[in-house]
PDB file of C-alpha atoms in Angstrom:
ATOM      1  CA  MET A   1     -12.208 -24.252  24.791  1.00  0.00           C
ATOM      2  CA  THR A   2     -10.937 -21.117  23.022  1.00  0.00           C
ATOM      3  CA  ALA A   3      -8.606 -21.209  20.037  1.00  0.00           C
ATOM      4  CA  ALA A   4      -5.898 -19.742  22.250  1.00  0.00           C
ATOM      5  CA  ALA A   5      -6.295 -22.626  24.674  1.00  0.00           C
ATOM      6  CA  MET A   6      -5.343 -25.001  21.842  1.00  0.00           C
ATOM      7  CA  ILE A   7      -2.045 -23.166  21.275  1.00  0.00           C
ATOM      8  CA  GLU A   8       0.805 -24.171  23.533  1.00  0.00           C
ATOM      9  CA  ARG A   9       1.717 -20.890  25.147  1.00  0.00           C
ATOM     10  CA  ASP A  10       4.160 -19.317  27.503  1.00  0.00           C
ATOM     11  CA  GLU A  11       4.291 -16.092  29.448  1.00  0.00           C
ATOM     12  CA  THR A  12       6.641 -13.310  28.399  1.00  0.00           C
ATOM     13  CA  ARG A  13       7.356 -10.317  30.602  1.00  0.00           C
ATOM     14  CA  LEU A  14       7.873  -6.993  28.820  1.00  0.00           C
ATOM     15  CA  LEU A  15       8.931  -3.496  29.927  1.00  0.00           C
ATOM     16  CA  ASP A  16      11.168  -4.652  32.747  1.00  0.00           C
ATOM     17  CA  GLY A  17       8.657  -7.287  33.837  1.00  0.00           C
ATOM     18  CA  ARG A  18       5.720  -4.914  34.245  1.00  0.00           C
ATOM     19  CA  VAL A  19       3.637  -6.207  31.314  1.00  0.00           C
ATOM     20  CA  VAL A  20       2.465  -9.805  30.870  1.00  0.00           C
ATOM     21  CA  CYS A  21       2.189 -11.048  27.290  1.00  0.00           C
ATOM     22  CA  PHE A  22       1.107 -14.596  26.414  1.00  0.00           C
ATOM     23  CA  GLN A  23       2.653 -15.882  23.177  1.00  0.00           C
ATOM     24  CA  PRO A  24       2.758 -19.152  21.266  1.00  0.00           C
ATOM     25  CA  ARG A  25       5.567 -21.280  22.664  1.00  0.00           C
ATOM     26  CA  ARG A  26       6.586 -22.288  19.148  1.00  0.00           C
ATOM     27  CA  GLY A  27       6.383 -20.528  15.816  1.00  0.00           C
ATOM     28  CA  TYR A  28       5.487 -16.856  15.783  1.00  0.00           C
ATOM     29  CA  ARG A  29       6.886 -14.834  18.685  1.00  0.00           C
ATOM     30  CA  SER A  30       7.282 -11.086  19.076  1.00  0.00           C
ATOM     31  CA  ALA A  31      10.830  -9.761  19.294  1.00  0.00           C
ATOM     32  CA  ILE A  32      11.842  -6.172  20.059  1.00  0.00           C
ATOM     33  CA  ASP A  33      10.137  -4.621  17.021  1.00  0.00           C
ATOM     34  CA  PRO A  34       6.737  -4.062  18.709  1.00  0.00           C
ATOM     35  CA  ILE A  35       8.463  -2.444  21.703  1.00  0.00           C
ATOM     36  CA  LEU A  36      10.396  -0.025  19.503  1.00  0.00           C
ATOM     37  CA  MET A  37       7.302   0.772  17.436  1.00  0.00           C
ATOM     38  CA  GLN A  38       5.015   1.590  20.342  1.00  0.00           C
ATOM     39  CA  ALA A  39       7.753   3.678  21.987  1.00  0.00           C
ATOM     40  CA  THR A  40       7.623   5.936  18.922  1.00  0.00           C
ATOM     41  CA  VAL A  41       3.867   6.639  18.962  1.00  0.00           C
ATOM     42  CA  PRO A  42       3.273  10.138  20.453  1.00  0.00           C
ATOM     43  CA  ALA A  43       0.060   9.154  22.249  1.00  0.00           C
ATOM     44  CA  ARG A  44      -1.371  11.156  25.137  1.00  0.00           C
ATOM     45  CA  PRO A  45      -3.967  10.313  27.796  1.00  0.00           C
ATOM     46  CA  GLY A  46      -7.398  10.091  26.198  1.00  0.00           C
ATOM     47  CA  ASP A  47      -6.091   9.260  22.723  1.00  0.00           C
ATOM     48  CA  ARG A  48      -7.443   6.364  20.669  1.00  0.00           C
ATOM     49  CA  VAL A  49      -4.791   4.106  19.153  1.00  0.00           C
ATOM     50  CA  LEU A  50      -5.170   1.254  16.677  1.00  0.00           C
ATOM     51  CA  ASP A  51      -2.592  -1.534  16.470  1.00  0.00           C
ATOM     52  CA  LEU A  52      -3.165  -2.844  12.953  1.00  0.00           C
ATOM     53  CA  GLY A  53      -2.101  -6.479  12.727  1.00  0.00           C
ATOM     54  CA  CYS A  54      -1.527  -6.653  16.472  1.00  0.00           C
ATOM     55  CA  GLY A  55      -0.583 -10.338  16.689  1.00  0.00           C
ATOM     56  CA  ALA A  56      -0.543 -11.442  20.330  1.00  0.00           C
ATOM     57  CA  GLY A  57      -0.791  -7.801  21.424  1.00  0.00           C
ATOM     58  CA  ALA A  58       2.744  -6.956  22.575  1.00  0.00           C
ATOM     59  CA  ALA A  59       2.808  -3.405  21.175  1.00  0.00           C
ATOM     60  CA  ALA A  60      -0.757  -2.595  22.230  1.00  0.00           C
ATOM     61  CA  LEU A  61      -0.230  -3.854  25.772  1.00  0.00           C
ATOM     62  CA  CYS A  62       3.031  -1.947  26.183  1.00  0.00           C
ATOM     63  CA  LEU A  63       1.461   1.259  24.884  1.00  0.00           C
ATOM     64  CA  ALA A  64      -1.507   0.863  27.213  1.00  0.00           C
ATOM     65  CA  HIS A  65       0.957   0.538  30.095  1.00  0.00           C
ATOM     66  CA  ARG A  66       3.204   3.387  28.927  1.00  0.00           C
ATOM     67  CA  VAL A  67       0.468   6.000  28.438  1.00  0.00           C
ATOM     68  CA  ALA A  68      -2.087   6.118  31.245  1.00  0.00           C
ATOM     69  CA  GLY A  69      -5.605   6.802  30.016  1.00  0.00           C
ATOM     70  CA  VAL A  70      -5.018   5.791  26.410  1.00  0.00           C
ATOM     71  CA  ALA A  71      -7.571   3.542  24.667  1.00  0.00           C
ATOM     72  CA  VAL A  72      -5.915   0.899  22.470  1.00  0.00           C
ATOM     73  CA  THR A  73      -7.623  -1.379  19.949  1.00  0.00           C
ATOM     74  CA  GLY A  74      -5.758  -4.312  18.424  1.00  0.00           C
ATOM     75  CA  LEU A  75      -6.916  -5.848  15.141  1.00  0.00           C
ATOM     76  CA  ASP A  76      -5.569  -9.091  13.690  1.00  0.00           C
ATOM     77  CA  ILE A  77      -6.806 -11.657  11.203  1.00  0.00           C
ATOM     78  CA  GLN A  78      -5.641 -14.587  13.366  1.00  0.00           C
ATOM     79  CA  GLU A  79      -8.221 -15.415  16.036  1.00  0.00           C
ATOM     80  CA  PRO A  80      -5.849 -17.609  18.096  1.00  0.00           C
ATOM     81  CA  LEU A  81      -3.519 -14.624  18.564  1.00  0.00           C
ATOM     82  CA  ILE A  82      -6.434 -12.342  19.421  1.00  0.00           C
ATOM     83  CA  ASP A  83      -7.502 -14.807  22.101  1.00  0.00           C
ATOM     84  CA  LEU A  84      -3.998 -14.711  23.570  1.00  0.00           C
ATOM     85  CA  ALA A  85      -4.020 -10.906  23.496  1.00  0.00           C
ATOM     86  CA  ARG A  86      -7.334 -10.808  25.336  1.00  0.00           C
ATOM     87  CA  ASP A  87      -6.000 -13.166  27.988  1.00  0.00           C
ATOM     88  CA  SER A  88      -2.953 -10.919  28.357  1.00  0.00           C
ATOM     89  CA  ALA A  89      -5.124  -7.824  28.723  1.00  0.00           C
ATOM     90  CA  ALA A  90      -7.025  -9.552  31.521  1.00  0.00           C
ATOM     91  CA  ALA A  91      -3.782 -10.616  33.239  1.00  0.00           C
ATOM     92  CA  ASN A  92      -2.599  -6.997  33.165  1.00  0.00           C
ATOM     93  CA  GLY A  93      -5.895  -5.537  34.364  1.00  0.00           C
ATOM     94  CA  MET A  94      -6.299  -3.778  31.006  1.00  0.00           C
ATOM     95  CA  THR A  95      -9.647  -5.088  29.784  1.00  0.00           C
ATOM     96  CA  ASP A  96     -11.081  -1.561  29.844  1.00  0.00           C
ATOM     97  CA  THR A  97      -8.167   0.085  28.037  1.00  0.00           C
ATOM     98  CA  ALA A  98      -6.895  -2.584  25.602  1.00  0.00           C
ATOM     99  CA  LYS A  99      -9.492  -4.201  23.347  1.00  0.00           C
ATOM    100  CA  PHE A 100      -8.666  -6.869  20.775  1.00  0.00           C
ATOM    101  CA  VAL A 101     -10.753  -7.657  17.691  1.00  0.00           C
ATOM    102  CA  ALA A 102     -10.425 -10.439  15.124  1.00  0.00           C
ATOM    103  CA  GLY A 103     -10.818  -9.086  11.617  1.00  0.00           C
ATOM    104  CA  ASP A 104      -9.328  -8.446   8.199  1.00  0.00           C
ATOM    105  CA  LEU A 105      -7.947  -5.034   7.240  1.00  0.00           C
ATOM    106  CA  LEU A 106      -9.358  -5.625   3.744  1.00  0.00           C
ATOM    107  CA  ALA A 107     -12.880  -6.020   5.207  1.00  0.00           C
ATOM    108  CA  LEU A 108     -12.839  -4.035   8.433  1.00  0.00           C
ATOM    109  CA  PRO A 109     -15.220  -5.088  11.222  1.00  0.00           C
ATOM    110  CA  ASP A 110     -17.856  -2.798  12.701  1.00  0.00           C
ATOM    111  CA  GLY A 111     -16.480  -0.165  15.047  1.00  0.00           C
ATOM    112  CA  ILE A 112     -13.243   0.339  13.123  1.00  0.00           C
ATOM    113  CA  GLY A 113     -13.987   3.092  10.666  1.00  0.00           C
ATOM    114  CA  PRO A 114     -12.462   6.067   8.853  1.00  0.00           C
ATOM    115  CA  GLY A 115     -10.878   8.697  11.064  1.00  0.00           C
ATOM    116  CA  ALA A 116     -11.723   6.821  14.266  1.00  0.00           C
ATOM    117  CA  PHE A 117      -8.206   6.895  15.730  1.00  0.00           C
ATOM    118  CA  ASP A 118      -5.692   9.514  16.813  1.00  0.00           C
ATOM    119  CA  HIS A 119      -2.794   7.176  16.037  1.00  0.00           C
ATOM    120  CA  VAL A 120      -2.367   3.973  14.044  1.00  0.00           C
ATOM    121  CA  MET A 121       0.656   1.691  14.372  1.00  0.00           C
ATOM    122  CA  ALA A 122       1.502  -1.414  12.366  1.00  0.00           C
ATOM    123  CA  ASN A 123       4.188  -4.092  12.193  1.00  0.00           C
ATOM    124  CA  PRO A 124       3.129  -5.905   9.003  1.00  0.00           C
ATOM    125  CA  PRO A 125       4.664  -9.033   7.496  1.00  0.00           C
ATOM    126  CA  PHE A 126       8.145  -8.258   6.196  1.00  0.00           C
ATOM    127  CA  GLN A 127       8.257 -10.656   3.251  1.00  0.00           C
ATOM    128  CA  LYS A 128       6.442 -10.375  -0.053  1.00  0.00           C
ATOM    129  CA  ALA A 129       4.502 -13.444  -1.106  1.00  0.00           C
ATOM    130  CA  GLY A 130       6.530 -15.766  -3.308  1.00  0.00           C
ATOM    131  CA  THR A 131       9.950 -14.381  -2.318  1.00  0.00           C
ATOM    132  CA  SER A 132      10.765 -17.059   0.236  1.00  0.00           C
ATOM    133  CA  ARG A 133       9.511 -20.365   1.570  1.00  0.00           C
ATOM    134  CA  PRO A 134       6.938 -19.685   4.317  1.00  0.00           C
ATOM    135  CA  SER A 135       7.198 -21.284   7.738  1.00  0.00           C
ATOM    136  CA  PRO A 136       5.432 -24.654   8.100  1.00  0.00           C
ATOM    137  CA  ASP A 137       3.780 -23.162  11.185  1.00  0.00           C
ATOM    138  CA  PRO A 138       0.589 -21.510   9.810  1.00  0.00           C
ATOM    139  CA  VAL A 139       0.431 -18.820  12.497  1.00  0.00           C
ATOM    140  CA  LYS A 140       4.028 -17.772  11.875  1.00  0.00           C
ATOM    141  CA  ALA A 141       3.567 -17.933   8.105  1.00  0.00           C
ATOM    142  CA  LEU A 142       0.666 -15.478   8.206  1.00  0.00           C
ATOM    143  CA  ALA A 143       2.596 -13.158  10.506  1.00  0.00           C
ATOM    144  CA  THR A 144       5.779 -13.057   8.426  1.00  0.00           C
ATOM    145  CA  VAL A 145       4.703 -13.339   4.764  1.00  0.00           C
ATOM    146  CA  GLU A 146       2.206 -11.044   3.060  1.00  0.00           C
ATOM    147  CA  GLY A 147      -1.123 -12.636   2.243  1.00  0.00           C
ATOM    148  CA  GLN A 148      -3.936 -11.013   0.285  1.00  0.00           C
ATOM    149  CA  ALA A 149      -3.110  -7.700   1.968  1.00  0.00           C
ATOM    150  CA  GLU A 150       0.099  -6.274   0.520  1.00  0.00           C
ATOM    151  CA  LEU A 151       2.121  -3.435   2.052  1.00  0.00           C
ATOM    152  CA  ALA A 152       0.181  -0.856   0.015  1.00  0.00           C
ATOM    153  CA  ASP A 153      -3.073  -2.157   1.530  1.00  0.00           C
ATOM    154  CA  TRP A 154      -1.652  -1.795   5.041  1.00  0.00           C
ATOM    155  CA  VAL A 155      -0.599   1.802   4.434  1.00  0.00           C
ATOM    156  CA  GLN A 156      -3.871   2.756   2.778  1.00  0.00           C
ATOM    157  CA  ALA A 157      -5.894   1.217   5.615  1.00  0.00           C
ATOM    158  CA  ALA A 158      -3.834   3.017   8.256  1.00  0.00           C
ATOM    159  CA  ALA A 159      -4.181   6.355   6.463  1.00  0.00           C
ATOM    160  CA  ARG A 160      -7.926   5.895   6.146  1.00  0.00           C
ATOM    161  CA  LEU A 161      -8.430   4.971   9.789  1.00  0.00           C
ATOM    162  CA  VAL A 162      -6.422   7.805  11.365  1.00  0.00           C
ATOM    163  CA  ARG A 163      -7.955  11.263  11.863  1.00  0.00           C
ATOM    164  CA  ASP A 164      -6.617  14.385  10.162  1.00  0.00           C
ATOM    165  CA  GLY A 165      -3.538  15.494  12.072  1.00  0.00           C
ATOM    166  CA  GLY A 166      -3.052  12.049  13.597  1.00  0.00           C
ATOM    167  CA  THR A 167       0.034   9.883  13.180  1.00  0.00           C
ATOM    168  CA  VAL A 168       0.687   6.602  11.411  1.00  0.00           C
ATOM    169  CA  THR A 169       3.726   4.614  12.557  1.00  0.00           C
ATOM    170  CA  PHE A 170       5.161   1.532  10.846  1.00  0.00           C
ATOM    171  CA  ILE A 171       8.148  -0.643  11.634  1.00  0.00           C
ATOM    172  CA  HIS A 172       9.393  -2.711   8.718  1.00  0.00           C
ATOM    173  CA  HIS A 173      12.387  -4.419   7.197  1.00  0.00           C
ATOM    174  CA  GLY A 174      15.121  -1.942   6.314  1.00  0.00           C
ATOM    175  CA  GLY A 175      15.343  -3.292   2.776  1.00  0.00           C
ATOM    176  CA  ARG A 176      11.791  -2.113   2.083  1.00  0.00           C
ATOM    177  CA  GLY A 177      12.236   1.347   3.562  1.00  0.00           C
ATOM    178  CA  ASP A 178      12.080   3.207   0.250  1.00  0.00           C
ATOM    179  CA  GLU A 179       8.955   1.305  -0.795  1.00  0.00           C
ATOM    180  CA  LEU A 180       7.287   2.093   2.523  1.00  0.00           C
ATOM    181  CA  ALA A 181       8.313   5.759   2.293  1.00  0.00           C
ATOM    182  CA  ASP A 182       6.788   6.144  -1.172  1.00  0.00           C
ATOM    183  CA  LEU A 183       3.529   4.522  -0.087  1.00  0.00           C
ATOM    184  CA  MET A 184       3.242   6.678   3.025  1.00  0.00           C
ATOM    185  CA  ALA A 185       4.073   9.859   1.112  1.00  0.00           C
ATOM    186  CA  ALA A 186       1.169   9.159  -1.239  1.00  0.00           C
ATOM    187  CA  SER A 187      -1.351   8.884   1.615  1.00  0.00           C
ATOM    188  CA  LEU A 188       0.059  11.030   4.407  1.00  0.00           C
ATOM    189  CA  GLY A 189       2.556  13.853   4.917  1.00  0.00           C
ATOM    190  CA  SER A 190       5.458  15.005   7.112  1.00  0.00           C
ATOM    191  CA  ILE A 191       7.181  11.640   6.803  1.00  0.00           C
ATOM    192  CA  ILE A 192      10.197  10.781   8.936  1.00  0.00           C
ATOM    193  CA  LEU A 193      12.189   7.598   8.385  1.00  0.00           C
ATOM    194  CA  GLN A 194      14.169   6.429  11.409  1.00  0.00           C
ATOM    195  CA  PRO A 195      16.783   3.814  10.433  1.00  0.00           C
ATOM    196  CA  VAL A 196      17.479   1.155  13.067  1.00  0.00           C
ATOM    197  CA  GLN A 197      20.695  -0.819  12.833  1.00  0.00           C
ATOM    198  CA  GLY A 198      22.355  -3.407  15.020  1.00  0.00           C
ATOM    199  CA  LYS A 199      25.854  -1.911  15.406  1.00  0.00           C
ATOM    200  CA  PRO A 200      27.531   1.322  14.248  1.00  0.00           C
ATOM    201  CA  GLU A 201      29.556  -0.532  11.618  1.00  0.00           C
ATOM    202  CA  ASP A 202      26.498  -2.108   9.966  1.00  0.00           C
ATOM    203  CA  GLY A 203      26.249  -0.738   6.452  1.00  0.00           C
ATOM    204  CA  ARG A 204      22.471  -0.827   6.119  1.00  0.00           C
ATOM    205  CA  PRO A 205      19.638  -0.617   8.645  1.00  0.00           C
ATOM    206  CA  GLY A 206      17.958  -3.868   9.552  1.00  0.00           C
ATOM    207  CA  ARG A 207      14.729  -2.056  10.360  1.00  0.00           C
ATOM    208  CA  ILE A 208      13.026   1.207   9.503  1.00  0.00           C
ATOM    209  CA  ILE A 209      10.550   3.065  11.682  1.00  0.00           C
ATOM    210  CA  ALA A 210       8.397   5.308   9.499  1.00  0.00           C
ATOM    211  CA  GLN A 211       5.993   7.881  10.882  1.00  0.00           C
ATOM    212  CA  GLY A 212       3.748  10.318   9.061  1.00  0.00           C
ATOM    213  CA  ILE A 213       1.113  12.881   9.942  1.00  0.00           C
ATOM    214  CA  LYS A 214      -2.143  12.759   7.997  1.00  0.00           C
ATOM    215  CA  GLY A 215      -2.320  16.037   6.154  1.00  0.00           C
ATOM    216  CA  GLY A 216       1.168  17.099   7.251  1.00  0.00           C
ATOM    217  CA  ALA A 217       3.188  19.313   4.932  1.00  0.00           C
ATOM    218  CA  ALA A 218       6.805  18.954   6.047  1.00  0.00           C
ATOM    219  CA  GLU A 219       9.355  17.301   3.794  1.00  0.00           C
ATOM    220  CA  MET A 220      10.461  13.715   4.235  1.00  0.00           C
ATOM    221  CA  ARG A 221      13.421  13.430   6.615  1.00  0.00           C
ATOM    222  CA  ARG A 222      15.805  10.645   7.605  1.00  0.00           C
ATOM    223  CA  PRO A 223      17.744  11.225  10.869  1.00  0.00           C
ATOM    224  CA  ALA A 224      20.868   9.408  11.997  1.00  0.00           C
ATOM    225  CA  PRO A 225      20.353   5.692  12.705  1.00  0.00           C
ATOM    226  CA  LEU A 226      19.224   4.404  16.055  1.00  0.00           C
ATOM    227  CA  VAL A 227      21.981   1.947  17.004  1.00  0.00           C
ATOM    228  CA  LEU A 228      20.814  -0.963  19.143  1.00  0.00           C
ATOM    229  CA  HIS A 229      24.050  -2.616  20.263  1.00  0.00           C
ATOM    230  CA  ASP A 230      27.351  -1.439  21.673  1.00  0.00           C
ATOM    231  CA  PRO A 231      30.675  -2.894  20.413  1.00  0.00           C
ATOM    232  CA  GLY A 232      30.467  -5.681  22.987  1.00  0.00           C
ATOM    233  CA  GLY A 233      27.166  -6.902  21.580  1.00  0.00           C
ATOM    234  CA  GLY A 234      24.867  -5.803  24.407  1.00  0.00           C
ATOM    235  CA  PHE A 235      22.189  -3.177  24.073  1.00  0.00           C
ATOM    236  CA  THR A 236      23.339   0.415  24.338  1.00  0.00           C
ATOM    237  CA  ALA A 237      22.232   2.247  27.477  1.00  0.00           C
ATOM    238  CA  ALA A 238      19.739   4.288  25.441  1.00  0.00           C
ATOM    239  CA  THR A 239      18.239   1.204  23.783  1.00  0.00           C
ATOM    240  CA  ASP A 240      18.051  -0.628  27.097  1.00  0.00           C
ATOM    241  CA  ARG A 241      16.012   2.220  28.600  1.00  0.00           C
ATOM    242  CA  ILE A 242      13.593   2.126  25.652  1.00  0.00           C
ATOM    243  CA  LEU A 243      13.134  -1.641  25.812  1.00  0.00           C
ATOM    244  CA  ARG A 244      12.570  -1.513  29.577  1.00  0.00           C
ATOM    245  CA  GLY A 245       9.963   1.212  29.141  1.00  0.00           C
ATOM    246  CA  TYR A 246      11.825   4.073  30.796  1.00  0.00           C
ATOM    247  CA  ALA A 247      12.367   6.164  27.647  1.00  0.00           C
ATOM    248  CA  ASN A 248      10.561   6.874  24.380  1.00  0.00           C
ATOM    249  CA  ILE A 249      11.735   7.390  20.818  1.00  0.00           C
ATOM    250  CA  VAL A 250      10.880  10.967  19.862  1.00  0.00           C
ATOM    251  CA  LEU A 251      10.416  11.659  16.148  1.00  0.00           C
ATOM    252  CA  ASN A 252       9.732  15.286  15.303  1.00  0.00           C
ATOM    253  CA  THR A 253       7.468  15.038  12.263  1.00  0.00           C
ATOM    254  CA  ALA A 254       5.983  18.543  12.648  1.00  0.00           C
TER     255      ALA A 254
END
């Protein structure tokens, strides 16, 4: 019996029902962040993409569906989530295009080396260790609170693994946007910070999507926020198209 088989799971349908993703029924579950992140990666057919800290594989699976011919690798330290991601890849007929590997970004496994990827994306834990009480669910705790790998380690690993001219894309808590920007500027270039906020009247973004080009030379830019909800509380038409997989988020980092 695999580790995933010991987790009570359910089946989530993503991108308007076209992508199957198995997730733990309780504890850690992907929300819309992986969908927004992968929609921002400017991958093309034939590109190699790494999902660093892939969890149950939601972002990797959606990207593999969105871009025909792309090769996606997901890496996560939690073997039970990797097992779920592999089962999802099989259910989607993606075993040749979406590979999932259990491993630690601080001690990378064989086959994941410097400059091996055209794009790297990551949705790391939002909370610093010691700043809040972690979830009693161990899988959720590891996914939401930084462990031995801090945010700087995530950024440095992503920058090392992407090729020159390739992109690194992070989605993170809006309150850590400046910290993330400084870390990415030290390792990459041509940084763009896309604020994401719930409603137009929200004072601060709840999320930040940050993308940089390795070796890029453009200045750091911050466009107008991406607003998720209309005044009635539903998703805006533009957001709905992104979440259903019929539109991308285009960030011009050149």
